[in-house]
Amino acid sequence: MKDISSFKLFYYFILLNIFLCIVVAAEDPQVILNGTSVYVKAGETFDFEQDYSLHVKYVNPESERVWVSLSLNGESVADSILGRGEVFTYSSNSSPVFNITMDRIYYGSSGELVTFDPVYQYVDQRYPYNPDDEKMQNKVQNTSDNESQNQRVPFLNPTLLVLFALLLPYVYEHR
């Protein structure tokens, strides 16, 4: 009798783990850009997926600070003034969409060039996203395929846990 109760406890433990893996996987944001470098000239705009764009409005050479504006479909949704190493974040419905670090400013005869590194963009669940869109793949060359996909630990795959939970009673009865 003791074996049956410990078996049931173990079985319920497996089912709880399956449930938790499904919940965690559902809340894990899908990564579009994973630590990519982005270069934007002062006064110009960089277009991201899902119709977001980052505009460098002004560069202050004395303080080495940059005024940036994030837009969605041409309408400003957030702006910030960043110094070297400072991070600009934007969330939608409590889910991260952008995490952008201002890296440095390069000065030249044709104007200022601002580098943002690293840049992370996550899928905004309110808008459609097609990961096979060639427009973005051609635009950002330094993002590899395995960089932009979620990296999961294989043994936490809910499908494997469900299979294990379904086979467990059969194995127990035929031991």
Short mmCIF file of C-alpha atoms in Angstrom, two decimals:
data_model
loop_
_atom_site.label_atom_id
_atom_site.label_comp_id
_atom_site.label_asym_id
_atom_site.label_seq_id
_atom_site.Cartn_x
_atom_site.Cartn_y
_atom_site.Cartn_z
CA MET A 1 0.00 0.00 0.00
CA LYS A 2 2.89 2.35 0.76
CA ASP A 3 4.20 1.93 -2.82
CA ILE A 4 0.87 3.03 -4.28
CA SER A 5 0.71 6.25 -2.26
CA SER A 6 4.32 7.16 -3.11
CA PHE A 7 3.55 6.32 -6.74
CA LYS A 8 0.51 8.64 -6.71
CA LEU A 9 2.58 11.38 -5.09
CA PHE A 10 5.24 11.00 -7.78
CA TYR A 11 2.57 10.93 -10.51
CA TYR A 12 0.98 14.16 -9.24
CA PHE A 13 4.42 15.72 -9.00
CA ILE A 14 5.00 14.96 -12.70
CA LEU A 15 1.60 16.41 -13.63
CA LEU A 16 2.37 19.58 -11.65
CA ASN A 17 5.70 19.94 -13.50
CA ILE A 18 3.92 19.58 -16.83
CA PHE A 19 1.49 22.31 -15.87
CA LEU A 20 4.29 24.63 -14.71
CA CYS A 21 6.28 24.08 -17.91
CA ILE A 22 3.26 24.96 -20.02
CA VAL A 23 2.60 28.12 -18.00
CA VAL A 24 6.24 29.24 -18.16
CA ALA A 25 6.43 28.54 -21.90
CA ALA A 26 3.25 30.57 -22.47
CA GLU A 27 4.68 33.62 -20.67
CA ASP A 28 8.14 33.46 -22.25
CA PRO A 29 8.40 36.33 -24.76
CA GLN A 30 9.37 35.39 -28.29
CA VAL A 31 12.64 37.05 -29.26
CA ILE A 32 12.89 38.91 -32.56
CA LEU A 33 16.31 40.54 -32.05
CA ASN A 34 18.67 39.04 -29.52
CA GLY A 35 21.55 41.36 -28.67
CA THR A 36 21.97 42.84 -32.14
CA SER A 37 23.89 46.04 -32.89
CA VAL A 38 21.95 48.85 -34.57
CA TYR A 39 23.47 51.97 -36.18
CA VAL A 40 21.43 55.13 -36.72
CA LYS A 41 22.59 58.52 -38.03
CA ALA A 42 21.34 61.60 -36.22
CA GLY A 43 18.02 62.69 -37.73
CA GLU A 44 17.36 59.27 -39.25
CA THR A 45 15.19 56.30 -38.35
CA PHE A 46 15.77 52.56 -38.01
CA ASP A 47 12.79 50.33 -38.79
CA PHE A 48 12.12 47.25 -36.67
CA GLU A 49 9.62 44.42 -37.02
CA GLN A 50 5.92 44.93 -36.24
CA ASP A 51 6.02 48.52 -37.60
CA TYR A 52 8.16 49.88 -34.76
CA SER A 53 10.88 52.41 -35.54
CA LEU A 54 13.62 54.15 -33.57
CA HIS A 55 14.36 57.76 -34.49
CA VAL A 56 17.48 59.59 -33.31
CA LYS A 57 16.12 63.10 -32.88
CA TYR A 58 19.16 64.91 -31.56
CA VAL A 59 22.75 64.27 -30.48
CA ASN A 60 24.40 66.55 -27.92
CA PRO A 61 28.17 66.36 -28.52
CA GLU A 62 29.08 68.16 -25.27
CA SER A 63 27.25 65.80 -22.94
CA GLU A 64 27.43 62.80 -25.30
CA ARG A 65 23.71 62.21 -24.89
CA VAL A 66 21.14 61.17 -27.48
CA TRP A 67 17.44 61.94 -27.70
CA VAL A 68 15.59 58.96 -29.17
CA SER A 69 11.95 58.35 -29.98
CA LEU A 70 10.27 54.98 -30.44
CA SER A 71 7.30 54.97 -32.79
CA LEU A 72 4.64 52.47 -33.71
CA ASN A 73 2.97 52.96 -37.09
CA GLY A 74 4.44 56.48 -37.25
CA GLU A 75 3.07 57.58 -33.84
CA SER A 76 5.50 58.19 -30.98
CA VAL A 77 4.95 55.75 -28.10
CA ALA A 78 8.00 56.61 -25.97
CA ASP A 79 11.10 58.76 -25.98
CA SER A 80 14.18 59.09 -23.84
CA ILE A 81 17.51 60.84 -23.50
CA LEU A 82 20.36 58.37 -23.20
CA GLY A 83 24.02 58.58 -22.29
CA ARG A 84 26.64 55.93 -22.93
CA GLY A 85 25.62 52.59 -21.40
CA GLU A 86 22.12 53.75 -20.47
CA VAL A 87 19.17 51.51 -21.29
CA PHE A 88 15.88 52.43 -22.93
CA THR A 89 13.05 49.98 -22.29
CA TYR A 90 9.53 49.81 -23.65
CA SER A 91 6.79 47.45 -22.50
CA SER A 92 3.29 46.76 -23.72
CA ASN A 93 0.70 45.27 -21.38
CA SER A 94 3.46 44.50 -18.84
CA SER A 95 5.40 42.49 -21.44
CA PRO A 96 8.81 43.68 -22.66
CA VAL A 97 8.97 44.78 -26.28
CA PHE A 98 12.31 46.65 -26.46
CA ASN A 99 15.49 46.81 -24.43
CA ILE A 100 17.99 49.11 -26.14
CA THR A 101 21.39 50.17 -24.78
CA MET A 102 23.10 53.26 -26.20
CA ASP A 103 26.68 52.20 -26.86
CA ARG A 104 28.54 55.17 -28.35
CA ILE A 105 28.47 58.12 -30.72
CA TYR A 106 30.78 58.47 -33.71
CA TYR A 107 31.41 61.93 -35.13
CA GLY A 108 32.23 62.58 -38.75
CA SER A 109 31.94 65.15 -41.51
CA SER A 110 28.54 63.76 -42.56
CA GLY A 111 27.11 63.90 -39.03
CA GLU A 112 26.83 61.75 -35.95
CA LEU A 113 26.35 58.00 -36.00
CA VAL A 114 24.86 56.42 -32.87
CA THR A 115 25.42 52.75 -32.06
CA PHE A 116 22.97 50.83 -29.93
CA ASP A 117 24.33 47.57 -28.58
CA PRO A 118 22.83 45.29 -27.43
CA VAL A 119 19.32 45.66 -28.86
CA TYR A 120 16.56 43.24 -27.89
CA GLN A 121 13.12 43.20 -29.49
CA TYR A 122 10.41 40.86 -28.31
CA VAL A 123 7.13 40.08 -30.04
CA ASP A 124 4.36 42.51 -29.14
CA GLN A 125 1.43 40.11 -28.82
CA ARG A 126 -1.03 42.82 -29.88
CA TYR A 127 0.29 42.80 -33.46
CA PRO A 128 0.97 40.10 -36.04
CA TYR A 129 4.49 38.84 -36.49
CA ASN A 130 5.84 36.66 -39.28
CA PRO A 131 9.30 35.28 -38.38
CA ASP A 132 9.83 34.23 -42.00
CA ASP A 133 9.58 37.82 -43.26
CA GLU A 134 12.61 38.41 -45.48
CA LYS A 135 12.49 42.19 -45.00
CA MET A 136 13.97 41.99 -41.50
CA GLN A 137 16.33 39.11 -42.28
CA ASN A 138 17.96 41.21 -45.02
CA LYS A 139 18.02 44.38 -42.90
CA VAL A 140 19.86 43.05 -39.85
CA GLN A 141 22.75 40.96 -41.13
CA ASN A 142 24.52 40.29 -37.81
CA THR A 143 21.66 38.31 -36.24
CA SER A 144 22.06 34.58 -36.74
CA ASP A 145 19.09 32.21 -36.96
CA ASN A 146 19.83 30.49 -33.68
CA GLU A 147 20.28 33.84 -31.93
CA SER A 148 16.75 34.99 -32.67
CA GLN A 149 14.99 31.87 -31.48
CA ASN A 150 14.14 30.96 -27.92
CA GLN A 151 16.70 28.61 -26.49
CA ARG A 152 14.97 26.07 -24.27
CA VAL A 153 16.34 23.24 -22.19
CA PRO A 154 15.22 20.06 -24.01
CA PHE A 155 14.35 18.03 -20.90
CA LEU A 156 11.79 20.67 -19.87
CA ASN A 157 9.83 20.12 -23.04
CA PRO A 158 6.17 19.70 -21.96
CA THR A 159 5.56 17.12 -24.70
CA LEU A 160 8.19 14.80 -23.24
CA LEU A 161 6.78 15.25 -19.76
CA VAL A 162 3.25 14.42 -20.95
CA LEU A 163 4.54 11.28 -22.67
CA PHE A 164 6.40 10.26 -19.53
CA ALA A 165 3.32 10.87 -17.35
CA LEU A 166 1.15 8.75 -19.65
CA LEU A 167 3.64 5.85 -19.72
CA LEU A 168 4.31 5.89 -15.98
CA PRO A 169 1.10 4.02 -14.91
CA TYR A 170 1.72 1.33 -17.57
CA VAL A 171 5.30 0.77 -16.40
CA TYR A 172 4.20 0.66 -12.77
CA GLU A 173 1.50 -1.97 -13.44
CA HIS A 174 3.82 -4.19 -15.52
CA ARG A 175 6.87 -4.25 -13.31
#
